[in-house]
Coordinates of C-alpha atoms in Angstrom, one line a residue:
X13 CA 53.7 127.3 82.4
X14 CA 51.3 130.3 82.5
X15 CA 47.5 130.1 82.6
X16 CA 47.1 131.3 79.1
X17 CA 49.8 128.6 77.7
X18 CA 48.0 126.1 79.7
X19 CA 44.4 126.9 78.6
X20 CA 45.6 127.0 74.8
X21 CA 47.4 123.5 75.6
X22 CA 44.3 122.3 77.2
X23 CA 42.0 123.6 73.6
X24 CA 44.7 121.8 71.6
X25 CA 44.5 118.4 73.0
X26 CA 40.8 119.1 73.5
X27 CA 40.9 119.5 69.3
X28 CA 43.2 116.8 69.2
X29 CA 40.5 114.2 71.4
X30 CA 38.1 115.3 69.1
X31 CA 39.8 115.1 65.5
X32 CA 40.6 111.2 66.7
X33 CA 37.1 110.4 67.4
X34 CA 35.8 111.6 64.4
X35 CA 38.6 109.8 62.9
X36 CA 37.8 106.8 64.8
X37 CA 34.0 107.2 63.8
X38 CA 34.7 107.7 60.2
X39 CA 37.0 104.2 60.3
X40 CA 34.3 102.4 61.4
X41 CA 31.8 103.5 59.0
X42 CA 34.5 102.6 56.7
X43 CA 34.9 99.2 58.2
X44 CA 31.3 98.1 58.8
X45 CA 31.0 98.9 55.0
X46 CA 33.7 97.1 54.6
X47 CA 32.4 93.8 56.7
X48 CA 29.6 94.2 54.1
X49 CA 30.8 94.3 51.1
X50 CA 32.8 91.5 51.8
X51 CA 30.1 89.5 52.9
X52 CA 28.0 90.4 50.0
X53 CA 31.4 89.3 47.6
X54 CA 31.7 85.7 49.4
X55 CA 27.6 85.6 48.6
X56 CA 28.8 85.5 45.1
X57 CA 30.4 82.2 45.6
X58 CA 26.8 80.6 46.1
X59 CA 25.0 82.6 43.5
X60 CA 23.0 80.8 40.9
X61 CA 24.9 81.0 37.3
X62 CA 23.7 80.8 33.7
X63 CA 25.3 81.0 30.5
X64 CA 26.5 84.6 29.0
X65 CA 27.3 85.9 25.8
X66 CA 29.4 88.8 25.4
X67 CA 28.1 91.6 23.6
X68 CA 31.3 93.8 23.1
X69 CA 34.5 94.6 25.0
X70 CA 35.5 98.2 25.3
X71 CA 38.9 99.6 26.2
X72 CA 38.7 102.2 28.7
X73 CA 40.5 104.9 28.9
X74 CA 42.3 106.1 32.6
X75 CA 44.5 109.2 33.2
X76 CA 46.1 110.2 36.7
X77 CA 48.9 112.7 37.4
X78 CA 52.8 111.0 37.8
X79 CA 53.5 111.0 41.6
X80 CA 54.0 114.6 42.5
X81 CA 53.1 116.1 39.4
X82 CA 50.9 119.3 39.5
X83 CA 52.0 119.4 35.8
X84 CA 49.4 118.3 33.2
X85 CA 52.2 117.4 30.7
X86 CA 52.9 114.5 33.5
X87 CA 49.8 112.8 32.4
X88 CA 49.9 108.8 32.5
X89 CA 47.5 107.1 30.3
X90 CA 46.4 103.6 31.4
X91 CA 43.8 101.5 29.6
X92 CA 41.4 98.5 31.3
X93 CA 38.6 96.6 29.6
X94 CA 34.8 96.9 30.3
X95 CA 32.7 93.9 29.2
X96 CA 29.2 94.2 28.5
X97 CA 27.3 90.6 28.4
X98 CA 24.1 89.5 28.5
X99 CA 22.2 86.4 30.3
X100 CA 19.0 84.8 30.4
X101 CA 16.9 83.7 33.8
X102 CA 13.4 82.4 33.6
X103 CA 13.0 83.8 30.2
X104 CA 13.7 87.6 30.8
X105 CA 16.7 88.9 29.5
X106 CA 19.7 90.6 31.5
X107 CA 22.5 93.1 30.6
X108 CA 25.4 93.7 32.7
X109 CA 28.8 95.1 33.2
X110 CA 30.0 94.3 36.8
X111 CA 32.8 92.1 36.7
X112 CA 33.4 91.3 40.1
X113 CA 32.7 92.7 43.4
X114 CA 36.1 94.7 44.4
X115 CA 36.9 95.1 40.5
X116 CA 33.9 96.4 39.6
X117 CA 33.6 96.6 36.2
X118 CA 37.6 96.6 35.3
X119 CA 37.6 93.4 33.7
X120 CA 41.7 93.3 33.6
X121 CA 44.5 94.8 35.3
X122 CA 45.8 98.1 33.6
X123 CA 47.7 98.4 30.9
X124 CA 49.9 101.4 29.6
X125 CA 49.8 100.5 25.7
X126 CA 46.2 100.5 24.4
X127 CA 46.9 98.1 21.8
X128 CA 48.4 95.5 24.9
X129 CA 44.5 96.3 26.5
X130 CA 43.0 95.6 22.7
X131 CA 45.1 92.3 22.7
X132 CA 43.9 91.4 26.1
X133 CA 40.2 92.3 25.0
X134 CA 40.1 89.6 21.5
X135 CA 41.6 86.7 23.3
X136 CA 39.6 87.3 26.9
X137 CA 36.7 88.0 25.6
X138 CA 36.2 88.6 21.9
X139 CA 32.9 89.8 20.9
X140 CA 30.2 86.9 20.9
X141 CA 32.4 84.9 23.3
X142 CA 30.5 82.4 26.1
X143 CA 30.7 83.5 29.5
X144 CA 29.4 82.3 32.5
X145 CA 27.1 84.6 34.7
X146 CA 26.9 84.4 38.5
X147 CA 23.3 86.1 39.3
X148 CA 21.7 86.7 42.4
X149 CA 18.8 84.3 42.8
X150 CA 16.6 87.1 44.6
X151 CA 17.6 90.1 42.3
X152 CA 18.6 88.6 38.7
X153 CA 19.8 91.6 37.8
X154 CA 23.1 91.7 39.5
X155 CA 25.5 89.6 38.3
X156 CA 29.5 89.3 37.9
X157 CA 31.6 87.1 35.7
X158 CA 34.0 86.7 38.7
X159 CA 33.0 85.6 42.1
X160 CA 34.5 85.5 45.1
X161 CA 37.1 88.1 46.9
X162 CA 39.3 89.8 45.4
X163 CA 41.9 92.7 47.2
X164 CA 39.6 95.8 45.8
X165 CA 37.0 93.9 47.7
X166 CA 39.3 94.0 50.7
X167 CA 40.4 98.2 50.8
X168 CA 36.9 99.2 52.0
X169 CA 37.7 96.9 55.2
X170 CA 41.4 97.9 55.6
X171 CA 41.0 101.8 55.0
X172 CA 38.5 101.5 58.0
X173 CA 41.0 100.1 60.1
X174 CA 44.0 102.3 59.2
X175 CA 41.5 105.1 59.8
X176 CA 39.9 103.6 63.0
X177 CA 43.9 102.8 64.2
X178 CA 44.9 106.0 63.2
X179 CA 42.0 107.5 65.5
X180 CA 42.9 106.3 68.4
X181 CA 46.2 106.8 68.2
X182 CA 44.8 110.7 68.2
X183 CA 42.5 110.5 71.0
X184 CA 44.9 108.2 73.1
X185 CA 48.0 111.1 72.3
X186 CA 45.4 113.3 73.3
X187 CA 43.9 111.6 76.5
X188 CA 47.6 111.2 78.0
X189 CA 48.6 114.9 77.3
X190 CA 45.7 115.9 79.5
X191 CA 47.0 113.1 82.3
X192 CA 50.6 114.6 81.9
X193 CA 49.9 118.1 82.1
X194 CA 47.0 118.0 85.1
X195 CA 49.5 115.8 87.1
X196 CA 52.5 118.5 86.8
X197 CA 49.7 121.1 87.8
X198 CA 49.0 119.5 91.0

C-alpha cells in the first residue's frame, strides 16, 4: 500500500474513532436522560392524588408522510385526545394536561377515523367527568392522570443505548483497523 493510501486510511479510521465517540457521547446523554425520566415516572407512583374534574376533551389532529412518501398527497391523518382537567390542593386551584409521563399529553392511542377518537373522547372522559389527579407534593402543579411507566417513558433510555451500542461498535471498527493495518506495516 503506498504512503498516500496509507495516510488517507489512517484519516478515515481516525474520522471513524471519532464519529463513534461522539456517537457514544450523544448515547449517554440520551441514556442518563433517560435513567431520569424514568425515575421521575416511577415518582409518580407515590405522588399525593386529589380528585379532578374534567374540563373538556379535545381531539387532536396528527399528520405524518406514508413510509417513503416525499409525496404530500401520501398524507396519513391520525387523531389522539388531549384532556384538560382541573384539581384542587390546599385551596389553590390547578389546570393540567399531562397525562402521563412517556404519553405526555396523548391521552389515547391513535386513531385513523376522528369520529373513532370522538367516541373514545365521550365514554373516557366526557366533559365534567371525575378524575383522579396524581400531583407532586413539592410542586402541585404537575400532575398526570396516569402514573407509573409506560413504553414512551422507556425510548429516552433505549435510544441512548442503541446510540451508545452503536458507538462503540464505530470506535471499536475503528480501533482494530489501526491494529490491522500498523501490524502489516511492520
Amino acid at each position: 500500500m503506498s504512503d498516500e493510501k496509507q495516510m488517507q486510511a489512517l484519516k478515515a479510521r481516525k474520522v471513524l474513532r471519532r464519529f463513534g465517540l461522539g456517537l457514544g457521547a450523544l448515547g449517554a446523554l440520551f441514556s442518563v436522560f433517560g435513567i431520569y425520566f424514568l425515575f421521575v415516572a416511577s415518582e409518580t407512583l407515590s405522588w399525593s392524588s386529589a380528585p379532578g374534574t374534567v374540563v373538556k376533551t379535545e381531539v387532536n389532529t396528527q399528520y405524518s408522510l406514508k413510509k417513503g412518501s416525499r409525496a404530500t398527497s401520501d398524507v396519513r391523518v391520525y387523531y389522539n385526545l388531549l384532556v384538560h382537567y382541573t384539581y384542587a390542593v390546599a385551596g389553590r386551584s390547578y389546570v393540567s394536561t399531562r397525562y402521563s409521563y412517556g404519553d405526555g399529553e396523548s391521552a389515547s392511542r391513535r386513531f385513523r377515523e376522528r369520529a373513532d377518537a370522538e367516541a373514545e373522547a365521550a365514554s373516557r372522559f366526557p366533559g365534567g367527568a371525575a378524575v383522579t389527579v396524581h400531583y407532586d407534593p413539592n410542586n402541585p402543579a404537575e400532575a398526570v392522570l396516569k402514573a407509573g411507566w409506560n413504553w414512551g417513558a422507556w425510548a429516552p433510555l433505549l435510544i441512548g443505548l442503541f446510540l451508545g451500542g452503536a458507538g462503540g461498535l464505530f470506535y471499536a471498527v475503528g480501533g482494530q483497523s489501526t491494529k490491522t493495518s500498523s501490524e502489516s506495516t511492520v
